Coordinates of C-alpha atoms in Angstrom, one line a residue:
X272 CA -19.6 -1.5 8.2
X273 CA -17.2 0.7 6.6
X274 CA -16.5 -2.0 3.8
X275 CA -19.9 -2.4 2.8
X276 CA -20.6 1.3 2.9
X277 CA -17.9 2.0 0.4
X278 CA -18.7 -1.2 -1.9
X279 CA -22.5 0.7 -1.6
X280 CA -21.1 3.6 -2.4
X281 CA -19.3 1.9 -5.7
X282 CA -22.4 0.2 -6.6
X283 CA -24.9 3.3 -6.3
X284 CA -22.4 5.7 -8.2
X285 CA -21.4 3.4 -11.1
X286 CA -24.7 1.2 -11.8
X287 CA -26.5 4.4 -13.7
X288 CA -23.2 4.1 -16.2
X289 CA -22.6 0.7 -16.4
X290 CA -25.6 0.3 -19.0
X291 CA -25.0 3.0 -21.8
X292 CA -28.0 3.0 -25.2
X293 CA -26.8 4.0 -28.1
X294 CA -25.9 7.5 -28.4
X295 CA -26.6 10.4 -30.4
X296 CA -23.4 10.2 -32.1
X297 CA -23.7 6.4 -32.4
X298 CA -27.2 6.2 -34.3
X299 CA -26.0 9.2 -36.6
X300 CA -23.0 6.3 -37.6
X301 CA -25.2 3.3 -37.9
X302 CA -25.7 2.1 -41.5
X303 CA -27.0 -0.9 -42.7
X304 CA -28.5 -3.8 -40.0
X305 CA -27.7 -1.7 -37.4
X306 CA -29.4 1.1 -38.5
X307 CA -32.5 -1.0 -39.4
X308 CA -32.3 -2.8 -35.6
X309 CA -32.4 0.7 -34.4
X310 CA -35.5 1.9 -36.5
X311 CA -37.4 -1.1 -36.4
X312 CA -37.4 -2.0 -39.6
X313 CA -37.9 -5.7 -40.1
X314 CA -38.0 -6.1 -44.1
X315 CA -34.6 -5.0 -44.1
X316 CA -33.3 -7.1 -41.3
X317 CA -35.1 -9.8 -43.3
X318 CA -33.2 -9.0 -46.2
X319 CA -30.3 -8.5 -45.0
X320 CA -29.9 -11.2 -43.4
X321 CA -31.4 -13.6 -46.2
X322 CA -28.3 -11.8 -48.1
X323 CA -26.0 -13.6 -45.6
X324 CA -24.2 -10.1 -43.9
X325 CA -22.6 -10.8 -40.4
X326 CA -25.6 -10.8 -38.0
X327 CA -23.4 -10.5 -35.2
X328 CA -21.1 -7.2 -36.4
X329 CA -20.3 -5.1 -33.8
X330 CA -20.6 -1.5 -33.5
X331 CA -17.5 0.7 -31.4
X332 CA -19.1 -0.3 -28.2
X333 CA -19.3 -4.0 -28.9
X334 CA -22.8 -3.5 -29.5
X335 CA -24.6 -6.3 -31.8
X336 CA -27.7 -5.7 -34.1
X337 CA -29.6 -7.5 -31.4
X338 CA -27.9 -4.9 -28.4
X339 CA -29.6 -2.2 -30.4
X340 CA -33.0 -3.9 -31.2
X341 CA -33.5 -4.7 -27.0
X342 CA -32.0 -1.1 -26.5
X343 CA -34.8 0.0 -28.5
X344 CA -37.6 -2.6 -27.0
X345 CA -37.7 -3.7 -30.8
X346 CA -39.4 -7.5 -30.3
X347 CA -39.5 -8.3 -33.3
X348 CA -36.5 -7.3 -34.6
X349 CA -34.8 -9.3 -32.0
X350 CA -37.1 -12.3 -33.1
X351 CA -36.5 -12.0 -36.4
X352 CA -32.2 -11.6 -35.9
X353 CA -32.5 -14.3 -33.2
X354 CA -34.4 -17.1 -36.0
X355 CA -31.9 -15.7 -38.8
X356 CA -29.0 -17.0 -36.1
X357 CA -28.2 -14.0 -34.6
X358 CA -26.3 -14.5 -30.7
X359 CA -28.1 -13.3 -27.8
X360 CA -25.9 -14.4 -25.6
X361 CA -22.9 -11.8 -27.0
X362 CA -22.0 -9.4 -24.6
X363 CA -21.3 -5.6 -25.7
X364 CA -18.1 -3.8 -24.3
X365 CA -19.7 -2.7 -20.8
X366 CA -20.3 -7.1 -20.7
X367 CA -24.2 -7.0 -20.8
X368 CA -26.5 -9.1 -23.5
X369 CA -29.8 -8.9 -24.5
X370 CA -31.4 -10.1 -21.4
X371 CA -29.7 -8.0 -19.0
X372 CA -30.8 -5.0 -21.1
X373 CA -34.2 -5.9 -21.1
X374 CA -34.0 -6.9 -17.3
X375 CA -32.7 -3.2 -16.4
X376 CA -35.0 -1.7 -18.8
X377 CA -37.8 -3.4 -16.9
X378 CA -39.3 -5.0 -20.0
X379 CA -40.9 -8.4 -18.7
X380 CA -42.4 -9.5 -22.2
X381 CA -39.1 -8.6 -23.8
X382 CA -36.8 -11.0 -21.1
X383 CA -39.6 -13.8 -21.7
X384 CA -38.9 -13.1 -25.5
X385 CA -35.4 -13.2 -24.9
X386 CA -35.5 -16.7 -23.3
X387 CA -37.6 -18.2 -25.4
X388 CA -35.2 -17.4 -28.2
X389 CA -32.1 -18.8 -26.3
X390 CA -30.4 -16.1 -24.4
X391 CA -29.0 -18.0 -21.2
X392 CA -30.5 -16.7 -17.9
X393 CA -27.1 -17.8 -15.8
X394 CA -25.1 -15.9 -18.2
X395 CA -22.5 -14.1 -15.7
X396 CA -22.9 -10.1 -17.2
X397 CA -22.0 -6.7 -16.6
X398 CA -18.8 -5.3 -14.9
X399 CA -19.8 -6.9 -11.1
X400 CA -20.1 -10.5 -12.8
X401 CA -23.7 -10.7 -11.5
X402 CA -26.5 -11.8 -13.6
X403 CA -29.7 -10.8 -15.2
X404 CA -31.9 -11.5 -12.1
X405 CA -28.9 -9.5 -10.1
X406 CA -29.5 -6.3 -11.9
X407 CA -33.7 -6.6 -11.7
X408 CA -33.7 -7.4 -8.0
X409 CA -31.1 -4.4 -7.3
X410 CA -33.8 -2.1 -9.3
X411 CA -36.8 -4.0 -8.2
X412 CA -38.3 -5.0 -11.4
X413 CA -40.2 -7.7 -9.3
X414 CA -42.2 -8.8 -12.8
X415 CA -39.3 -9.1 -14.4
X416 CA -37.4 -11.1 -11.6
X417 CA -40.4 -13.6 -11.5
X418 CA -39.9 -14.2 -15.5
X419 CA -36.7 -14.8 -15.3
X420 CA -37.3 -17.3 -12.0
X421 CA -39.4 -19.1 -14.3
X422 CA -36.9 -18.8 -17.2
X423 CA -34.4 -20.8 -14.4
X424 CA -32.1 -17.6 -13.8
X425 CA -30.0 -18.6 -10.7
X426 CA -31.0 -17.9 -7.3
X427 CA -28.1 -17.6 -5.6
X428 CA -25.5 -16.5 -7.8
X429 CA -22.8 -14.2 -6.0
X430 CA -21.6 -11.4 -7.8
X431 CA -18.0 -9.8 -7.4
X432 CA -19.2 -7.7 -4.6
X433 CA -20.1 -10.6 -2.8
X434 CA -23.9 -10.2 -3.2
X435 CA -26.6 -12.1 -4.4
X436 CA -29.9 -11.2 -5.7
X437 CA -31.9 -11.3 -2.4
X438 CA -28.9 -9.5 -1.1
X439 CA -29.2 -6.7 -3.7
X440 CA -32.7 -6.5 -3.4
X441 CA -32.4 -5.1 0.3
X442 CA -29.0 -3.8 0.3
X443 CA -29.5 -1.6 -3.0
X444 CA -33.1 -1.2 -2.2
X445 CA -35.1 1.4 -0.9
X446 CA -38.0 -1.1 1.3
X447 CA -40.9 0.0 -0.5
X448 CA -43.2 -1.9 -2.6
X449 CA -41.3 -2.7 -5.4
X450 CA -38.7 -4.3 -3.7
X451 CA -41.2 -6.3 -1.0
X452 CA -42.1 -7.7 -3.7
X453 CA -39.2 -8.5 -5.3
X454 CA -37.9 -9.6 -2.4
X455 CA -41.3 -11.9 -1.7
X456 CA -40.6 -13.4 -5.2
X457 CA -37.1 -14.3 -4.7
X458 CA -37.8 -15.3 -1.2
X459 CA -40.7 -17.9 -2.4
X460 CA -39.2 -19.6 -5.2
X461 CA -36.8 -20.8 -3.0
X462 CA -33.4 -18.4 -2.7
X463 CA -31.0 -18.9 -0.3
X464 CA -31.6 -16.6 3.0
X465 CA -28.7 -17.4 4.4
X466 CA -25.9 -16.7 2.2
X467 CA -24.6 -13.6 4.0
X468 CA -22.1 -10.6 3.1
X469 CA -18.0 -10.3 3.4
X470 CA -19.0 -8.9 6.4
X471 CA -21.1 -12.2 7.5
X472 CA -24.0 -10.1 7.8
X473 CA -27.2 -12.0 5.7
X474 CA -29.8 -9.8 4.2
X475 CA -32.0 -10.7 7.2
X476 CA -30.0 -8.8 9.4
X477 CA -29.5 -5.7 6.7
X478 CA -33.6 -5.6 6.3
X479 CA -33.6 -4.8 9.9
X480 CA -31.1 -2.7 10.0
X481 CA -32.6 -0.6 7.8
X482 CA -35.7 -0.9 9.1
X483 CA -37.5 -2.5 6.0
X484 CA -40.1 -4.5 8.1
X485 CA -42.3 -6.1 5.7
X486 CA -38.7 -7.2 4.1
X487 CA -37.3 -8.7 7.1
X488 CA -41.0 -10.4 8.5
X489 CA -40.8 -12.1 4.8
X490 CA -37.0 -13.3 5.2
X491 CA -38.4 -14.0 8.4
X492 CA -41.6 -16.4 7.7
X493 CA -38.3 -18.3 6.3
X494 CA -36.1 -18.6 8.7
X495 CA -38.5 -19.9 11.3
X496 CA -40.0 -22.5 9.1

């Protein structure tokens, strides 16, 4: 147990910094399409990018025009930089895009958005190599886990801690409502209940251990079927 306590430990400490907005500092530097991603303001982004500038420029962090506008939960900014040909799928320096943003942010109509406009739900993001659906199940954004099921985010990817979403979901949560259901989401469209830990232990045997019930009778209702 000691390895998993210290790759929890890693996880818990880190996750809050992985994702970092746009700072103070940052906003006080933006000019020009960033600066209009950030306030919202489509005409310019409009005309801006009908005047042919770089819709992908990046700002010290790596962060695109379109970073800034899901940052911001600016929709239709991202709509309008995503039809003009901006990439979704570019990932700032901390390796997140658009969808991953929106994901942590718990922002279901913003991750449908993001789909529909092309960002890839099995894009591997973020510092762990996990995914979009990784990052909502670990936070249990159970909304926004089902709309990226239905967007055909992976089940069962494993991240470089050797976790998958359904693995997250009870190892980095706390057993309460949020993450039953998250885990009653995952669980029902079909993710794999078996794929286990380094330490062989599957997220059957951690819901017990940790005494989430309702968890481990859905993992459960699997397993016996």
């Amino acid at each position: 147990m000691g390895r998993i306590f210290a790759i929890l430990l890693m996880a818990l400490t880190t996750t809050a910094h992985a994702q970092t907005a746009p700072s103070a500092s940052d906003i006080a530097g933006y000019d020009g399409l960033h600066r209009a991603a950030y306030e919202g303001d489509i005409k310019t982004v409009r005309r801006l990018a009908a005047d042919g500038v770089d819709l992908n420029i990046r700002d010290d962090s790596g962060r695109t025009a379109a970073h800034i506008a899901a940052f911001g939960s600016n929709d239709e900014v991202l709509r309008v930089l995503a039809e003009a040909g901006a990439d979704l799928n570019a990932l700032e320096n901390r390796a997140y895009d658009v969808l991953t943003i929106a994901a942590v942010a718990d922002d279901p109509d913003l991750v449908a958005l993001a789909i529909t406009l092309g960002n890839r739900p099995d894009l591997v993001t973020s510092v762990y190599d996990g995914t979009a659906l990784i990052a909502a199940a670990h936070l249990g954004h159970h909304e926004v886990v089902r709309r990226l099921i239905a967007g055909g985010a992976p089940l069962d990817h494993v991240n470089n801690l050797g976790w998958t979403a359904l693995m997250e979901a009870v190892v980095l949560g706390d057993g309460g409502p949020d993450h039953i259901a998250t885990v009653r989401a995952l669980v029902e469209a079909g993710a794999d209940i078996s794929i286990p830990d380094r330490d062989g232990v599957t997220p059957l045997q951690h819901a017990r251990m940790r005494g989430y019930g309702t968890i481990a009778d859905i993992i459960s209702q699997v397993s016996s079927n």
